[in-house]
Amino acid sequence: MIRTIEWTDEGVVMIDQRLLPTEEVYPVFSTYREVAEAIREMVVRGAPAIGVAAAMGVALGMRDFPGEDPGAFDAEFELVSRTLAETRPTAVNLFWAIERMRTLCQRLRGEGVSLGDIRQRLIDEAKEMHAEDIAANRALGGHGAGLIPDGATVLTHCNAGALATAGYGTALGVIRAAAESGKRIAVFADETRPFLQGARLTAWELHHDGIPVTLITDNMAGYFMQRGEIGCVIVGADRIAANGDAANKIGTYSVAVLAHENGIPFYVAAPTSTLDLTMESGEEIPIEERNRREVTHIRDVAIAPEGIAIANPAFDVTPHRYITAIITERGVARPPFTESLRRLTGQQD
Ligand code: MRU
């Protein structure tokens, strides 16, 4: 079992994903500011994992706030949440998790619960979110496994595995569940430039679990699809709008268009905490622009001329028309997503 993130009394323990696959190191992040920095610098990454990290960051920040004045406690809560919310803009799970912590805190404050008890309840809530995320991934894995035929080769992009969640994974959760049900599954993993989540993390994770994986560079996906070697595509998501448009790692859109062109099913696997039904379409989803160095360097080696212009959007949006189905822990949503997603979340008009 891969240990992505854990609460301990000393702080939040996270595997440093920047160092994989060459080093497996588990540092402790002992203040909320350290947790925020770990999210920003991608020690921890992947939408559900950063949601859990943010919740634990809030719990840590409030546990360690020494004041006993309720007004100061509330002000600190806002500072801690804002610091964590300002780390990365695209994955909605981050904001969903902070909001859930805020709702709990405000309710308990309204009920007159002591600040000491509130501190403990926030820790319990963050741990609960960790457990719920693993349960959601196992449930969505179960729903999705039936969609993958025995003997299929599945292409995935980025890392939507145990490392991107509290455990088990979303896209890789579906693959794991299919493999656990006895199906023979092979995976093609896109390397996923520029941060190489596919090469460094997905390949490491699947290899660790004994699931056959072939690593390809991003520009090889069309070649294998055209040759009939890919049975389906499964990816994760960072935010899914009400119409089913899905933001995910940069390059996902290109994979979806290629899958469509080649008549290959394209599935998005995500927990309902990744849905943002307040956004009508993907056009509203904020796209993070990351540091130019991720493009100009690999590790510390320059691969581009100094001073060259760089663009580095970390995500793109796959229009819903390219998505065959969205697999969640509550079941599988099919087009038209505006209706099926609302039905799944019980938000009928
Ligand atoms: O920049 P990252 O590594 O945080 O991006 C991760 C992805 O795009 C994942 O596919 C997505 O968060 C789903 S993880 C279950």
XYZ file of C-alpha atoms and ligand atoms in Angstrom:
364
model
C 0.000 0.000 0.000
C 1.456 3.360 -1.068
C 1.356 5.921 1.789
C 0.707 9.255 0.077
C -0.394 11.353 3.050
C -0.963 10.676 6.736
C -1.896 12.645 9.832
C 0.448 12.208 12.796
C 0.743 14.157 16.058
C 4.022 15.602 14.738
C 2.359 16.930 11.593
C 1.349 15.805 8.096
C 3.602 13.107 6.632
C 3.722 13.049 2.831
C 5.838 11.130 0.367
C 7.891 13.742 -1.508
C 6.605 13.152 -5.045
C 9.232 15.443 -6.554
C 11.902 12.883 -5.716
C 10.177 9.782 -7.121
C 11.043 7.390 -8.614
C 14.674 7.612 -7.530
C 14.133 8.408 -3.845
C 11.285 7.383 -1.512
C 11.318 9.969 1.274
C 8.567 10.786 3.813
C 9.150 14.238 5.368
C 6.930 15.659 8.131
C 5.248 19.031 7.495
C 4.688 20.422 10.941
C 2.991 23.787 10.307
C 0.133 24.835 8.044
C 2.527 27.114 6.164
C 4.781 24.144 5.431
C 1.758 22.179 4.180
C 0.777 25.106 1.909
C 4.310 25.260 0.519
C 4.275 21.483 -0.055
C 1.093 21.833 -2.126
C 2.490 24.763 -4.130
C 5.802 23.005 -4.794
C 4.079 19.700 -5.648
C 5.522 17.558 -2.878
C 1.871 16.445 -2.889
C -0.195 16.776 -6.051
C -3.310 15.357 -7.672
C -6.724 16.882 -6.970
C -8.012 14.591 -4.173
C -4.603 14.438 -2.443
C -4.265 18.210 -2.297
C -7.828 18.400 -0.930
C -6.890 16.071 1.935
C -3.594 17.936 2.448
C -5.460 21.249 2.678
C -7.923 19.823 5.229
C -5.020 18.508 7.325
C -3.288 21.883 6.923
C -6.361 23.647 8.348
C -6.521 21.145 11.233
C -2.819 21.646 11.961
C -3.043 25.438 11.785
C -5.963 25.567 14.225
C -4.505 22.948 16.572
C -1.366 25.015 16.939
C -3.053 28.406 17.293
C -2.523 29.194 20.995
C -5.219 31.879 21.460
C -8.395 31.256 23.501
C -10.242 34.330 22.259
C -13.079 33.220 19.879
C -12.694 36.292 17.624
C -8.952 35.696 17.244
C -9.649 31.993 16.584
C -12.039 32.900 13.746
C -9.549 35.386 12.290
C -6.814 32.739 12.393
C -9.131 30.273 10.657
C -9.538 32.755 7.789
C -5.781 33.334 7.543
C -5.009 29.606 7.530
C -7.704 28.842 4.914
C -6.639 31.722 2.691
C -2.987 30.663 2.811
C -3.927 27.119 1.788
C -6.447 28.265 -0.846
C -3.872 30.462 -2.576
C -1.557 27.550 -3.403
C -3.071 26.139 -6.620
C -6.157 27.389 -8.474
C -7.447 24.588 -10.725
C -8.314 21.515 -8.638
C -11.647 22.233 -6.984
C -11.036 19.565 -4.322
C -8.738 22.039 -2.550
C -11.547 24.592 -2.138
C -14.138 21.891 -1.454
C -12.013 20.564 1.426
C -11.383 23.999 2.955
C -15.093 24.825 2.662
C -16.042 21.604 4.433
C -13.671 22.463 7.294
C -15.088 25.998 7.458
C -18.701 24.764 7.533
C -17.881 22.411 10.420
C -15.993 25.075 12.336
C -18.776 27.638 11.966
C -21.434 25.133 13.014
C -19.512 24.151 16.139
C -18.813 27.796 16.985
C -22.544 28.505 16.591
C -23.337 25.641 18.967
C -20.979 27.113 21.566
C -18.555 24.165 21.528
C -15.255 24.952 23.295
C -12.281 25.946 21.146
C -10.364 22.944 22.483
C -13.083 20.561 21.293
C -13.329 22.355 17.936
C -9.597 21.832 17.426
C -10.048 18.088 17.991
C -13.143 17.914 15.743
C -11.212 19.586 12.895
C -8.490 16.952 13.188
C -11.122 14.186 13.186
C -12.789 15.708 10.121
C -9.528 15.850 8.153
C -8.822 12.196 9.028
C -12.373 11.323 8.020
C -11.870 13.010 4.629
C -8.750 10.894 4.145
C -10.722 7.701 4.833
C -13.681 8.819 2.702
C -11.420 9.513 -0.263
C -10.026 5.978 -0.226
C -13.573 4.574 0.106
C -14.765 6.759 -2.811
C -11.901 5.547 -4.983
C -12.656 1.917 -4.202
C -16.339 2.499 -5.003
C -15.643 4.301 -8.278
C -13.108 1.606 -9.146
C -15.874 -0.952 -8.720
C -18.247 1.032 -10.963
C -15.605 1.561 -13.617
C -14.099 -1.933 -13.692
C -17.072 -3.281 -15.619
C -16.368 -0.845 -18.461
C -12.948 -2.340 -19.184
C -12.925 -5.506 -21.248
C -10.746 -8.436 -20.249
C -7.427 -8.226 -22.092
C -7.713 -4.468 -22.724
C -4.812 -2.085 -23.022
C -5.716 1.166 -21.260
C -3.983 4.464 -21.969
C -3.715 6.993 -19.156
C -2.266 10.485 -18.902
C -0.594 12.081 -15.873
C -0.972 10.298 -12.535
C -4.454 9.703 -11.170
C -3.356 6.941 -8.854
C -2.766 6.277 -5.167
C -0.197 9.088 -5.223
C -2.781 11.601 -6.460
C -5.338 10.661 -3.794
C -5.438 9.457 -0.194
C -4.986 5.981 -1.683
C -5.994 3.529 -4.447
C -6.522 6.219 -7.108
C -9.244 7.285 -9.522
C -8.200 6.370 -13.081
C -5.689 3.898 -11.637
C -8.360 2.838 -9.111
C -10.527 1.667 -12.014
C -7.533 -0.158 -13.493
C -6.681 -1.708 -10.093
C -10.288 -2.821 -9.554
C -10.437 -4.397 -13.026
C -7.137 -6.202 -12.366
C -8.340 -7.329 -8.902
C -11.495 -8.757 -10.507
C -9.271 -11.091 -12.513
C -9.176 -9.198 -15.818
C -5.900 -9.093 -17.690
C -5.172 -5.383 -18.048
C -2.137 -3.665 -19.525
C -1.498 0.062 -19.257
C 0.163 2.568 -21.574
C 1.313 5.571 -19.531
C 1.986 8.902 -21.241
C 5.133 10.406 -19.736
C 3.275 13.734 -19.227
C 5.633 16.606 -19.910
C 6.674 18.867 -18.370
C 6.408 17.498 -14.800
C 6.619 13.846 -15.894
C 3.891 12.521 -13.586
C 3.370 9.605 -15.991
C 7.026 8.580 -16.214
C 7.966 9.243 -12.611
C 4.752 8.393 -10.739
C 2.286 6.285 -12.779
C 5.007 3.978 -14.078
C 6.446 3.657 -10.535
C 3.064 3.009 -8.948
C 1.870 0.384 -11.432
C 5.236 -1.337 -11.483
C 5.099 -1.416 -7.642
C 1.712 -3.205 -7.855
C 2.753 -5.617 -10.616
C 0.338 -4.214 -13.227
C 1.983 -4.366 -16.678
C 2.851 -0.841 -17.802
C 4.490 0.504 -20.950
C 5.820 4.036 -20.778
C 5.513 6.182 -23.920
C 6.273 9.825 -24.628
C 3.219 12.032 -25.053
C 3.573 12.311 -28.815
C 3.354 8.512 -29.287
C -0.272 8.121 -28.153
C -1.778 8.720 -31.631
C 0.545 6.175 -33.193
C -0.616 3.379 -30.892
C -4.280 4.380 -31.187
C -4.109 4.358 -34.985
C -2.611 0.857 -34.892
C -5.570 -0.398 -32.847
C -3.431 -1.107 -29.778
C -5.408 0.992 -27.265
C -8.781 -0.340 -26.032
C -9.809 2.705 -23.999
C -8.476 5.820 -22.288
C -9.029 6.570 -18.586
C -7.887 9.812 -16.984
C -8.598 11.680 -13.755
C -9.862 15.258 -13.425
C -9.150 18.400 -11.443
C -12.512 20.062 -11.926
C -15.617 18.996 -13.838
C -18.179 21.617 -14.846
C -21.945 21.049 -14.869
C -21.970 20.228 -18.601
C -19.261 17.557 -18.174
C -16.306 19.595 -19.497
C -13.317 18.295 -17.537
C -10.077 20.053 -16.619
C -7.147 17.694 -16.262
C -3.389 17.684 -16.789
C -2.161 19.547 -19.855
C -2.249 17.208 -22.857
C -5.461 15.428 -21.842
C -7.445 17.353 -24.457
C -5.123 16.178 -27.235
C -5.493 12.572 -26.047
C -9.308 12.937 -26.016
C -9.392 14.295 -29.588
C -7.158 11.446 -30.744
C -9.368 8.889 -28.974
C -12.466 10.378 -30.650
C -10.794 10.319 -34.075
C -9.904 6.665 -33.566
C -13.274 5.559 -32.122
C -11.785 4.730 -28.695
C -13.873 5.202 -25.497
C -12.562 8.048 -23.321
C -13.448 7.824 -19.615
C -12.942 10.364 -16.837
C -12.751 8.892 -13.306
C -13.228 11.292 -10.390
C -14.927 11.478 -6.989
C -17.913 13.826 -6.697
C -15.660 16.216 -4.732
C -14.146 17.054 -8.150
C -17.501 18.231 -9.541
C -18.057 21.973 -9.651
C -21.668 22.345 -10.677
C -21.490 26.101 -10.012
C -19.626 26.355 -13.312
C -21.798 25.827 -16.367
C -18.931 24.935 -18.681
C -15.200 24.385 -18.676
C -14.614 27.893 -19.990
C -14.987 29.180 -16.428
C -12.319 26.877 -14.947
C -9.160 28.784 -13.908
C -6.033 27.287 -15.462
C -2.827 27.432 -13.443
C 0.269 28.789 -15.164
C 3.385 27.293 -13.586
C 7.039 28.191 -13.374
C 8.954 28.438 -16.682
C 11.733 26.293 -15.239
C 9.515 23.193 -15.440
C 9.725 23.548 -19.239
C 13.295 24.760 -19.660
C 14.922 22.246 -17.303
C 14.759 18.552 -16.475
C 15.987 18.154 -12.916
C 18.704 20.802 -13.008
C 19.763 20.335 -16.620
C 18.804 23.056 -19.111
C 17.121 21.696 -22.258
C 16.268 25.050 -23.866
C 18.185 28.202 -24.742
C 18.470 30.678 -21.892
C 15.998 33.567 -22.046
C 13.611 31.844 -24.498
C 9.893 32.708 -24.226
C 7.976 29.979 -22.364
C 4.325 29.083 -21.778
C 3.450 26.529 -19.105
C -0.291 26.017 -18.573
C -0.612 23.087 -16.158
C -4.084 21.959 -17.257
C -6.438 21.952 -20.239
C -10.161 21.390 -20.577
C -11.578 18.430 -22.475
C -14.975 19.357 -23.947
C -17.752 17.017 -22.810
C -18.455 15.863 -26.379
C -15.237 13.808 -26.282
C -16.087 12.104 -22.972
C -17.808 8.714 -23.164
C -18.635 8.554 -19.448
C -17.670 10.056 -16.085
C -17.055 7.418 -13.415
C -17.759 8.530 -9.828
C -18.224 6.769 -6.489
C -21.982 7.222 -6.889
C -22.122 5.557 -10.292
C -21.358 6.191 -13.948
C -22.672 9.374 -15.605
C -23.293 9.328 -19.353
C -24.218 12.157 -21.729
C -26.067 14.437 -21.493
C -23.940 15.212 -18.420
C -25.913 18.285 -17.411
C -28.675 15.873 -16.406
C -26.710 12.794 -15.353
C -24.302 14.675 -13.042
C -27.160 16.465 -11.314
C -28.974 13.165 -10.879
C -25.870 11.534 -9.384
C -25.419 14.308 -6.855
C -29.107 14.483 -6.066
C -29.321 18.084 -7.290
C -32.371 17.834 -9.527
C -33.923 21.081 -10.796
O -0.421 19.097 -11.478
P -0.922 17.827 -10.845
O 0.087 16.733 -10.836
O -1.522 18.099 -9.493
O -2.103 17.368 -11.803
C -2.757 16.174 -11.503
C -3.777 15.794 -12.509
O -4.029 16.477 -13.477
C -4.571 14.556 -12.198
O -4.896 13.869 -13.362
C -5.862 14.950 -11.468
O -5.560 15.775 -10.371
C -6.632 13.796 -11.015
S -5.849 12.954 -9.694
C -6.836 11.697 -9.162
